[in-house]
Amino acid sequence: MDWSAMLALFGSFFLMLVLGVPISFAIGISSIISIAMVLPFDATLAVVSQKMASGLDSFTLLSIPFFILAGNIMNRGGIALRLIEFSKVLAGPMPGALAHVNVIANMLFGSISGSAVAAAAAVGGTMSPLQKKSGYDPVYCAAVNITSCPTGLLIPPSNALIVYSLISGGTSIGALFLAGYVPGLLMGLGVMLVAGVIAKRRNYPVSERVSLADAWTITLRALPSLGLVVVIMGGIVAGIFTATEASAVAVVYTLLLALVFYGELTVRELPKIILESIMTSSMIMLLIGASMAMAWAMANADIPYMISDALMGISENPIVILLIINVILLVVGVFMDMTPALLIFTPIFLPVAKDLGMDPVHFGIMMTFNLCIGLCTPPVGSALFVGCSVSGVKIDKVVKPLLPFFVVLILCLLLVTYIPQVSLFLPQVLLGYQ
């Protein structure tokens, strides 16, 4: 084990984060510094460039820009409003019904767009004025929107699960997608439980029951949007196309939906949408490429083995070790966004999970669920910033109201961690995954 290389890697990485260096550059530069401790500088540059290039040479990665493009098309194509109307039908006359509508709409829109931030902005931006008009506390509404928008990172299609599949050595994307459904629904139901209890105590208004005729009309309008989930997951489960091919199908489907069926998107808007998608995809790809170099640097310094030995030295009880991993990831999620956290810590903790006999699909869902909570926490939680922005509330005002939601989300995380069938039931039944 090369302690100097390990200290150089993590020391330089965290120093650059403190100095405000963009995380992709921090990962790449710290990897170069670490590898240069054991190899000549010209060989170091060759290794880093080769690892970055080989890490991006993956057919699976094509799905990320396609799903991002499909999500951006949905954001401009009038999908959110129709899903919110459909969510009102599902929520029914419950205490704090508009809060439940917010959660359900986030689950639907987030699962279709694959983006927590997009869901927080689109759904929260639409729901916030309606909730204020009905007498809801804006801080309460912001807390509900913030904690429910990450559900779309578990309910497929999810770019986070695609990234995990790549970095974990090719874990089945189809199995990961199916495994995310129940935990994603569990997360949403947990938020609804807390929101309902608070709404009952504050006597928030109950929405009027939607008539059967209106419910039928609203459902018909929303069906084309919901059909995307059926097309993608149905095609993957039936073996008609791979997850990567499904992403291209999603782009074609959403284009037809937004341009032709709903008619709320024009051809003139497409260049801007494509440019935004390219920029987002480029940032993610740079992160992935740099993280491949860091993964090699960590393996070269035997860091995963060191951490595995350290955890096993604390306890050989799987319950204790998984609890420690979850605590570490919760702390990491507070200070780091999901994608870099997945890229950096999957190679560290996945070998430990495998040594405990944990299925890689189960571990991927546990890790993603854990890091979803970090999106809602200060100081770097992207869902927190967007949720507060669209609700018009200050971050310091919403932190305390978020605490009961965090408690329930952590309890749900423990269920996902210690009951494998929560994640593995659907892949085993529908795909025969073993």
Short mmCIF file of C-alpha atoms in Angstrom, two decimals:
data_model
loop_
_atom_site.label_atom_id
_atom_site.label_comp_id
_atom_site.label_asym_id
_atom_site.label_seq_id
_atom_site.Cartn_x
_atom_site.Cartn_y
_atom_site.Cartn_z
CA MET A 1 0.00 0.00 0.00
CA ASP A 2 1.36 3.39 -1.02
CA TRP A 3 0.41 5.82 1.76
CA SER A 4 2.06 8.78 0.05
CA ALA A 5 0.00 8.25 -3.11
CA MET A 6 -3.20 7.94 -1.06
CA LEU A 7 -2.48 11.13 0.92
CA ALA A 8 -1.59 12.96 -2.29
CA LEU A 9 -4.82 11.82 -3.94
CA PHE A 10 -7.29 12.74 -1.21
CA GLY A 11 -5.31 15.64 0.23
CA SER A 12 -5.04 17.47 -3.10
CA PHE A 13 -8.64 16.58 -4.02
CA PHE A 14 -10.22 18.04 -0.87
CA LEU A 15 -7.88 21.04 -0.93
CA MET A 16 -9.03 21.90 -4.45
CA LEU A 17 -12.68 21.47 -3.44
CA VAL A 18 -12.14 23.94 -0.59
CA LEU A 19 -10.49 26.37 -3.03
CA GLY A 20 -13.51 26.15 -5.32
CA VAL A 21 -11.89 24.25 -8.19
CA PRO A 22 -14.57 22.61 -10.41
CA ILE A 23 -14.97 19.04 -9.26
CA SER A 24 -14.09 17.46 -12.63
CA PHE A 25 -10.75 19.28 -12.65
CA ALA A 26 -10.19 18.51 -8.96
CA ILE A 27 -10.65 14.79 -9.67
CA GLY A 28 -8.37 14.83 -12.73
CA ILE A 29 -5.57 16.92 -11.20
CA SER A 30 -5.53 14.97 -7.91
CA SER A 31 -5.33 11.73 -9.92
CA ILE A 32 -2.33 13.06 -11.85
CA ILE A 33 -0.61 14.12 -8.61
CA SER A 34 -1.22 10.73 -6.99
CA ILE A 35 -0.09 8.64 -9.96
CA ALA A 36 2.97 10.86 -10.43
CA MET A 37 4.13 9.75 -6.97
CA VAL A 38 4.81 6.25 -8.35
CA LEU A 39 5.28 6.75 -12.11
CA PRO A 40 7.31 9.16 -14.28
CA PHE A 41 5.34 12.25 -15.27
CA ASP A 42 5.11 11.37 -18.99
CA ALA A 43 3.83 7.89 -18.08
CA THR A 44 1.37 9.47 -15.66
CA LEU A 45 -0.14 11.65 -18.37
CA ALA A 46 -0.36 8.65 -20.69
CA VAL A 47 -2.16 6.55 -18.04
CA VAL A 48 -4.62 9.33 -17.16
CA SER A 49 -5.46 10.10 -20.80
CA GLN A 50 -5.86 6.39 -21.62
CA LYS A 51 -8.14 5.79 -18.63
CA MET A 52 -10.26 8.82 -19.48
CA ALA A 53 -10.60 7.74 -23.11
CA SER A 54 -11.32 4.09 -22.31
CA GLY A 55 -13.79 5.08 -19.61
CA LEU A 56 -15.84 7.05 -22.13
CA ASP A 57 -15.59 4.35 -24.83
CA SER A 58 -18.83 2.70 -23.77
CA PHE A 59 -22.05 2.02 -25.68
CA THR A 60 -23.94 2.29 -22.39
CA LEU A 61 -22.92 5.93 -21.96
CA LEU A 62 -24.82 6.91 -25.12
CA SER A 63 -28.00 6.63 -23.09
CA ILE A 64 -27.07 9.58 -20.85
CA PRO A 65 -27.19 12.36 -23.50
CA PHE A 66 -30.31 10.80 -25.04
CA PHE A 67 -32.19 10.67 -21.72
CA ILE A 68 -31.04 14.22 -20.91
CA LEU A 69 -32.34 15.42 -24.28
CA ALA A 70 -35.64 13.59 -23.77
CA GLY A 71 -35.99 15.18 -20.32
CA ASN A 72 -35.31 18.68 -21.67
CA ILE A 73 -37.88 18.19 -24.42
CA MET A 74 -40.43 17.16 -21.78
CA ASN A 75 -39.67 20.23 -19.70
CA ARG A 76 -40.68 22.47 -22.61
CA GLY A 77 -43.48 20.31 -23.98
CA GLY A 78 -46.26 20.88 -21.44
CA ILE A 79 -45.79 17.56 -19.69
CA ALA A 80 -45.66 18.91 -16.11
CA LEU A 81 -49.09 20.54 -16.17
CA ARG A 82 -50.80 17.40 -17.44
CA LEU A 83 -49.07 15.22 -14.86
CA ILE A 84 -50.07 17.63 -12.08
CA GLU A 85 -53.70 17.44 -13.19
CA PHE A 86 -53.45 13.65 -13.25
CA SER A 87 -51.87 13.69 -9.78
CA LYS A 88 -54.89 15.60 -8.44
CA VAL A 89 -57.04 12.67 -9.55
CA LEU A 90 -54.76 10.20 -7.75
CA ALA A 91 -54.39 12.28 -4.56
CA GLY A 92 -58.12 12.67 -4.05
CA PRO A 93 -59.69 14.49 -1.10
CA MET A 94 -56.94 14.08 1.51
CA PRO A 95 -55.72 16.58 4.15
CA GLY A 96 -53.13 18.79 2.49
CA ALA A 97 -54.13 17.38 -0.88
CA LEU A 98 -52.01 19.84 -2.86
CA ALA A 99 -48.90 18.64 -1.02
CA HIS A 100 -49.72 15.06 -2.00
CA VAL A 101 -50.28 16.23 -5.57
CA ASN A 102 -46.81 17.79 -5.46
CA VAL A 103 -45.25 14.49 -4.35
CA ILE A 104 -47.11 12.34 -6.89
CA ALA A 105 -46.35 14.78 -9.70
CA ASN A 106 -42.67 14.78 -8.75
CA MET A 107 -42.63 10.98 -8.80
CA LEU A 108 -44.25 10.92 -12.24
CA PHE A 109 -42.35 13.82 -13.81
CA GLY A 110 -39.04 12.87 -12.19
CA SER A 111 -39.32 9.29 -13.40
CA ILE A 112 -40.06 10.45 -16.94
CA SER A 113 -37.38 13.17 -17.07
CA GLY A 114 -34.81 11.37 -14.88
CA SER A 115 -33.87 14.64 -13.17
CA ALA A 116 -34.56 15.76 -9.60
CA VAL A 117 -33.74 19.37 -10.43
CA ALA A 118 -36.06 19.42 -13.46
CA ALA A 119 -38.88 17.94 -11.36
CA ALA A 120 -38.32 20.46 -8.54
CA ALA A 121 -38.40 23.36 -10.99
CA ALA A 122 -41.26 22.24 -13.25
CA VAL A 123 -43.60 20.79 -10.62
CA GLY A 124 -42.65 23.13 -7.78
CA GLY A 125 -42.91 26.18 -10.03
CA THR A 126 -46.43 25.17 -11.05
CA MET A 127 -47.66 24.04 -7.62
CA SER A 128 -46.25 26.87 -5.48
CA PRO A 129 -48.73 29.59 -6.58
CA LEU A 130 -51.66 27.15 -6.22
CA GLN A 131 -50.58 26.15 -2.71
CA LYS A 132 -50.07 29.76 -1.57
CA LYS A 133 -53.51 30.68 -2.91
CA SER A 134 -55.03 27.84 -0.84
CA GLY A 135 -53.36 29.03 2.37
CA TYR A 136 -50.44 26.62 2.59
CA ASP A 137 -47.25 27.71 4.34
CA PRO A 138 -44.65 28.34 1.58
CA VAL A 139 -41.90 26.82 3.75
CA TYR A 140 -43.92 23.61 4.19
CA CYS A 141 -44.57 23.48 0.45
CA ALA A 142 -40.88 23.96 -0.30
CA ALA A 143 -39.93 21.13 2.09
CA VAL A 144 -42.40 18.76 0.43
CA ASN A 145 -41.19 19.66 -3.06
CA ILE A 146 -37.50 19.38 -2.13
CA THR A 147 -37.72 15.97 -0.46
CA SER A 148 -39.97 14.40 -3.11
CA CYS A 149 -38.20 15.52 -6.29
CA PRO A 150 -35.28 13.01 -5.95
CA THR A 151 -37.70 10.07 -6.34
CA GLY A 152 -37.13 10.31 -10.10
CA LEU A 153 -33.50 9.31 -9.60
CA LEU A 154 -34.66 5.91 -8.37
CA ILE A 155 -37.74 5.40 -10.54
CA PRO A 156 -36.41 4.76 -14.08
CA PRO A 157 -35.09 5.94 -16.38
CA SER A 158 -32.32 7.25 -14.14
CA ASN A 159 -28.96 8.63 -15.25
CA ALA A 160 -27.60 7.98 -11.75
CA LEU A 161 -28.25 4.24 -12.13
CA ILE A 162 -26.61 4.27 -15.56
CA VAL A 163 -23.49 5.88 -14.06
CA TYR A 164 -23.47 3.28 -11.28
CA SER A 165 -23.81 0.46 -13.82
CA LEU A 166 -20.72 1.72 -15.66
CA ILE A 167 -18.51 2.30 -12.62
CA SER A 168 -19.54 -0.96 -10.94
CA GLY A 169 -18.23 -3.03 -13.82
CA GLY A 170 -21.36 -3.56 -15.90
CA THR A 171 -24.19 -4.25 -13.46
CA SER A 172 -27.37 -4.90 -15.45
CA ILE A 173 -29.10 -1.58 -16.23
CA GLY A 174 -32.41 -3.37 -16.76
CA ALA A 175 -32.16 -4.95 -13.31
CA LEU A 176 -31.18 -1.61 -11.75
CA PHE A 177 -34.10 0.15 -13.43
CA LEU A 178 -36.61 -2.40 -12.16
CA ALA A 179 -34.99 -2.46 -8.72
CA GLY A 180 -35.52 1.29 -8.35
CA TYR A 181 -39.32 1.22 -8.56
CA VAL A 182 -40.23 0.03 -5.06
CA PRO A 183 -37.58 2.12 -3.22
CA GLY A 184 -38.62 5.17 -5.27
CA LEU A 185 -42.27 4.63 -4.37
CA LEU A 186 -41.23 4.05 -0.76
CA MET A 187 -39.42 7.39 -0.73
CA GLY A 188 -42.46 9.18 -2.14
CA LEU A 189 -44.88 7.50 0.28
CA GLY A 190 -42.59 8.41 3.19
CA VAL A 191 -42.72 12.07 2.20
CA MET A 192 -46.51 11.86 1.78
CA LEU A 193 -46.85 10.36 5.27
CA VAL A 194 -45.01 13.25 6.91
CA ALA A 195 -46.77 15.82 4.71
CA GLY A 196 -50.16 14.32 5.61
CA VAL A 197 -49.50 14.37 9.36
CA ILE A 198 -48.37 18.01 9.26
CA ALA A 199 -51.32 18.99 7.04
CA LYS A 200 -53.77 17.31 9.45
CA ARG A 201 -52.32 19.19 12.43
CA ARG A 202 -52.47 22.52 10.59
CA ASN A 203 -55.94 21.90 9.14
CA TYR A 204 -54.86 22.51 5.56
CA PRO A 205 -57.79 22.43 3.11
CA VAL A 206 -59.06 19.24 1.53
CA SER A 207 -59.44 19.34 -2.24
CA GLU A 208 -62.79 18.73 -3.82
CA ARG A 209 -63.38 15.29 -5.24
CA VAL A 210 -62.88 15.21 -9.01
CA SER A 211 -65.94 14.01 -10.89
CA LEU A 212 -65.70 10.74 -12.77
CA ALA A 213 -66.09 12.49 -16.13
CA ASP A 214 -63.33 15.01 -15.35
CA ALA A 215 -61.08 12.26 -14.00
CA TRP A 216 -61.51 10.33 -17.24
CA THR A 217 -60.71 13.39 -19.38
CA ILE A 218 -57.64 14.29 -17.32
CA THR A 219 -56.37 10.71 -17.42
CA LEU A 220 -56.73 10.57 -21.20
CA ARG A 221 -54.71 13.78 -21.55
CA ALA A 222 -51.94 12.40 -19.34
CA LEU A 223 -51.80 8.92 -20.87
CA PRO A 224 -49.44 9.83 -23.75
CA SER A 225 -46.92 11.21 -21.25
CA LEU A 226 -47.24 8.19 -18.98
CA GLY A 227 -46.91 5.96 -22.02
CA LEU A 228 -43.21 6.77 -22.21
CA VAL A 229 -42.56 4.75 -19.05
CA VAL A 230 -44.47 1.82 -20.53
CA VAL A 231 -42.57 2.04 -23.81
CA ILE A 232 -39.14 2.24 -22.16
CA MET A 233 -39.53 -0.36 -19.41
CA GLY A 234 -41.80 -2.59 -21.48
CA GLY A 235 -39.23 -2.66 -24.28
CA ILE A 236 -36.35 -3.41 -21.91
CA VAL A 237 -38.18 -6.14 -19.97
CA ALA A 238 -39.52 -7.74 -23.17
CA GLY A 239 -36.03 -7.71 -24.68
CA ILE A 240 -37.11 -5.56 -27.62
CA PHE A 241 -34.26 -3.10 -27.07
CA THR A 242 -31.46 -2.34 -24.63
CA ALA A 243 -31.47 0.55 -22.16
CA THR A 244 -29.26 2.53 -24.55
CA GLU A 245 -31.58 1.95 -27.47
CA ALA A 246 -34.51 2.82 -25.18
CA SER A 247 -32.98 6.26 -24.60
CA ALA A 248 -33.05 6.98 -28.35
CA VAL A 249 -36.65 5.74 -28.52
CA ALA A 250 -37.45 8.13 -25.65
CA VAL A 251 -36.15 11.10 -27.67
CA VAL A 252 -38.27 10.20 -30.70
CA TYR A 253 -41.33 9.60 -28.52
CA THR A 254 -41.02 12.89 -26.62
CA LEU A 255 -40.42 14.83 -29.85
CA LEU A 256 -43.61 13.46 -31.37
CA LEU A 257 -45.46 14.14 -28.12
CA ALA A 258 -44.27 17.75 -27.71
CA LEU A 259 -44.29 18.77 -31.38
CA VAL A 260 -47.28 16.92 -32.77
CA PHE A 261 -49.60 15.60 -30.06
CA TYR A 262 -49.48 18.47 -27.53
CA GLY A 263 -48.15 21.08 -29.94
CA GLU A 264 -46.51 23.10 -27.14
CA LEU A 265 -43.00 22.92 -28.60
CA THR A 266 -41.85 24.50 -31.86
CA VAL A 267 -39.03 23.47 -34.17
CA ARG A 268 -37.36 26.84 -33.52
CA GLU A 269 -36.88 25.92 -29.86
CA LEU A 270 -35.07 22.66 -30.63
CA PRO A 271 -31.55 24.10 -31.25
CA LYS A 272 -31.56 25.72 -27.80
CA ILE A 273 -32.79 22.51 -26.16
CA ILE A 274 -30.15 20.45 -27.96
CA LEU A 275 -27.42 22.90 -26.95
CA GLU A 276 -28.50 22.75 -23.28
CA SER A 277 -28.50 18.95 -23.46
CA ILE A 278 -25.00 18.92 -24.98
CA MET A 279 -23.68 21.18 -22.23
CA THR A 280 -25.17 19.03 -19.47
CA SER A 281 -23.98 15.80 -21.11
CA SER A 282 -20.47 17.23 -21.56
CA MET A 283 -20.17 18.02 -17.87
CA ILE A 284 -21.27 14.52 -16.90
CA MET A 285 -18.93 12.88 -19.43
CA LEU A 286 -15.97 14.93 -18.20
CA LEU A 287 -16.79 13.83 -14.66
CA ILE A 288 -16.97 10.18 -15.72
CA GLY A 289 -13.71 10.32 -17.65
CA ALA A 290 -11.83 12.01 -14.81
CA SER A 291 -13.31 9.57 -12.29
CA MET A 292 -12.01 6.61 -14.29
CA ALA A 293 -8.51 8.01 -13.83
CA MET A 294 -9.16 8.45 -10.10
CA ALA A 295 -10.47 4.87 -9.86
CA TRP A 296 -7.18 3.63 -11.35
CA ALA A 297 -5.21 5.84 -8.94
CA MET A 298 -7.15 4.43 -5.98
CA ALA A 299 -6.64 0.86 -7.15
CA ASN A 300 -2.93 1.54 -7.69
CA ALA A 301 -2.64 2.79 -4.10
CA ASP A 302 -4.71 -0.18 -2.79
CA ILE A 303 -7.19 2.23 -1.22
CA PRO A 304 -10.29 -0.01 -1.62
CA TYR A 305 -8.48 -2.88 0.11
CA MET A 306 -7.31 -0.57 2.90
CA ILE A 307 -10.85 0.68 3.54
CA SER A 308 -12.23 -2.87 3.35
CA ASP A 309 -9.69 -4.07 5.92
CA ALA A 310 -10.44 -1.06 8.15
CA LEU A 311 -14.20 -1.71 8.08
CA MET A 312 -13.74 -5.42 8.70
CA GLY A 313 -11.43 -4.51 11.57
CA ILE A 314 -14.22 -2.51 13.21
CA SER A 315 -16.72 -5.34 12.95
CA GLU A 316 -17.49 -8.43 10.89
CA ASN A 317 -21.22 -7.94 11.40
CA PRO A 318 -22.81 -6.96 8.04
CA ILE A 319 -25.45 -4.88 9.83
CA VAL A 320 -22.79 -2.73 11.50
CA ILE A 321 -20.64 -2.37 8.37
CA LEU A 322 -23.60 -1.35 6.17
CA LEU A 323 -24.66 1.14 8.84
CA ILE A 324 -21.15 2.67 8.80
CA ILE A 325 -21.18 2.85 4.98
CA ASN A 326 -24.56 4.58 5.06
CA VAL A 327 -23.38 7.12 7.63
CA ILE A 328 -20.29 7.89 5.54
CA LEU A 329 -22.39 8.29 2.37
CA LEU A 330 -24.89 10.55 4.16
CA VAL A 331 -21.99 12.81 5.21
CA VAL A 332 -20.53 12.68 1.68
CA GLY A 333 -23.92 13.59 0.19
CA VAL A 334 -24.01 16.76 2.28
CA PHE A 335 -20.86 18.06 0.61
CA MET A 336 -20.88 16.42 -2.83
CA ASP A 337 -23.36 16.06 -5.68
CA MET A 338 -24.66 12.61 -6.58
CA THR A 339 -22.75 11.88 -9.80
CA PRO A 340 -19.21 12.54 -8.48
CA ALA A 341 -20.09 10.76 -5.22
CA LEU A 342 -21.19 7.66 -7.16
CA LEU A 343 -18.09 7.78 -9.34
CA ILE A 344 -15.66 8.17 -6.44
CA PHE A 345 -17.17 5.97 -3.72
CA THR A 346 -18.60 3.05 -5.71
CA PRO A 347 -15.11 1.57 -6.35
CA ILE A 348 -14.34 2.00 -2.64
CA PHE A 349 -17.46 0.50 -1.05
CA LEU A 350 -18.70 -1.99 -3.67
CA PRO A 351 -15.86 -4.50 -2.96
CA VAL A 352 -16.78 -4.33 0.73
CA ALA A 353 -20.45 -4.96 -0.08
CA LYS A 354 -19.53 -7.92 -2.28
CA ASP A 355 -17.38 -9.37 0.51
CA LEU A 356 -20.49 -9.23 2.71
CA GLY A 357 -22.42 -11.16 0.04
CA MET A 358 -24.49 -8.14 -1.00
CA ASP A 359 -25.90 -8.09 -4.53
CA PRO A 360 -24.45 -5.26 -6.69
CA VAL A 361 -27.96 -4.22 -7.79
CA HIS A 362 -29.11 -4.02 -4.17
CA PHE A 363 -26.02 -2.01 -3.21
CA GLY A 364 -26.50 0.38 -6.15
CA ILE A 365 -30.08 1.14 -5.10
CA MET A 366 -29.02 1.61 -1.46
CA MET A 367 -26.24 3.98 -2.49
CA THR A 368 -28.44 5.98 -4.85
CA PHE A 369 -31.22 6.26 -2.25
CA ASN A 370 -28.67 7.46 0.30
CA LEU A 371 -27.21 10.12 -1.99
CA CYS A 372 -30.73 11.30 -2.96
CA ILE A 373 -31.07 12.55 0.62
CA GLY A 374 -27.89 14.60 0.14
CA LEU A 375 -29.53 16.48 -2.74
CA CYS A 376 -31.93 17.99 -0.19
CA THR A 377 -29.30 19.15 2.33
CA PRO A 378 -27.18 22.30 2.56
CA PRO A 379 -24.62 23.45 1.57
CA VAL A 380 -24.53 21.93 -1.95
CA GLY A 381 -27.93 20.23 -2.34
CA SER A 382 -29.10 21.09 -5.85
CA ALA A 383 -32.71 20.09 -5.10
CA LEU A 384 -32.63 22.35 -2.03
CA PHE A 385 -31.51 25.41 -4.00
CA VAL A 386 -33.98 24.92 -6.85
CA GLY A 387 -36.86 24.06 -4.50
CA CYS A 388 -36.28 27.20 -2.43
CA SER A 389 -35.89 29.32 -5.56
CA VAL A 390 -39.21 28.31 -7.14
CA SER A 391 -41.03 28.61 -3.79
CA GLY A 392 -39.56 32.01 -3.00
CA VAL A 393 -38.28 31.04 0.47
CA LYS A 394 -34.82 31.38 2.02
CA ILE A 395 -32.73 28.28 2.62
CA ASP A 396 -32.23 28.97 6.34
CA LYS A 397 -36.03 29.05 6.80
CA VAL A 398 -36.60 25.61 5.27
CA VAL A 399 -33.84 23.61 7.02
CA LYS A 400 -35.79 22.98 10.26
CA PRO A 401 -39.05 21.98 8.48
CA LEU A 402 -37.00 19.46 6.46
CA LEU A 403 -35.91 17.52 9.57
CA PRO A 404 -39.03 15.31 10.03
CA PHE A 405 -38.85 14.43 6.32
CA PHE A 406 -35.18 13.46 6.73
CA VAL A 407 -36.05 11.18 9.67
CA VAL A 408 -38.59 9.25 7.59
CA LEU A 409 -36.29 9.11 4.55
CA ILE A 410 -33.49 7.65 6.69
CA LEU A 411 -35.91 5.04 8.07
CA CYS A 412 -36.85 4.16 4.48
CA LEU A 413 -33.13 3.95 3.64
CA LEU A 414 -32.66 1.42 6.45
CA LEU A 415 -35.52 -0.68 5.04
CA VAL A 416 -33.88 -0.63 1.60
CA THR A 417 -30.50 -1.50 3.15
CA TYR A 418 -31.51 -4.40 5.34
CA ILE A 419 -34.37 -5.94 3.32
CA PRO A 420 -32.86 -6.91 -0.06
CA GLN A 421 -36.22 -7.94 -1.53
CA VAL A 422 -37.39 -4.31 -1.46
CA SER A 423 -34.96 -3.79 -4.34
CA LEU A 424 -34.56 -7.25 -5.83
CA PHE A 425 -38.15 -8.50 -5.98
CA LEU A 426 -39.09 -6.94 -9.34
CA PRO A 427 -35.82 -7.82 -11.17
CA GLN A 428 -36.13 -11.42 -9.98
CA VAL A 429 -39.78 -11.74 -10.98
CA LEU A 430 -39.68 -9.88 -14.32
CA LEU A 431 -36.13 -10.56 -15.51
CA GLY A 432 -35.30 -13.76 -13.68
CA TYR A 433 -32.37 -11.89 -12.14
CA GLN A 434 -30.35 -13.97 -9.68
#
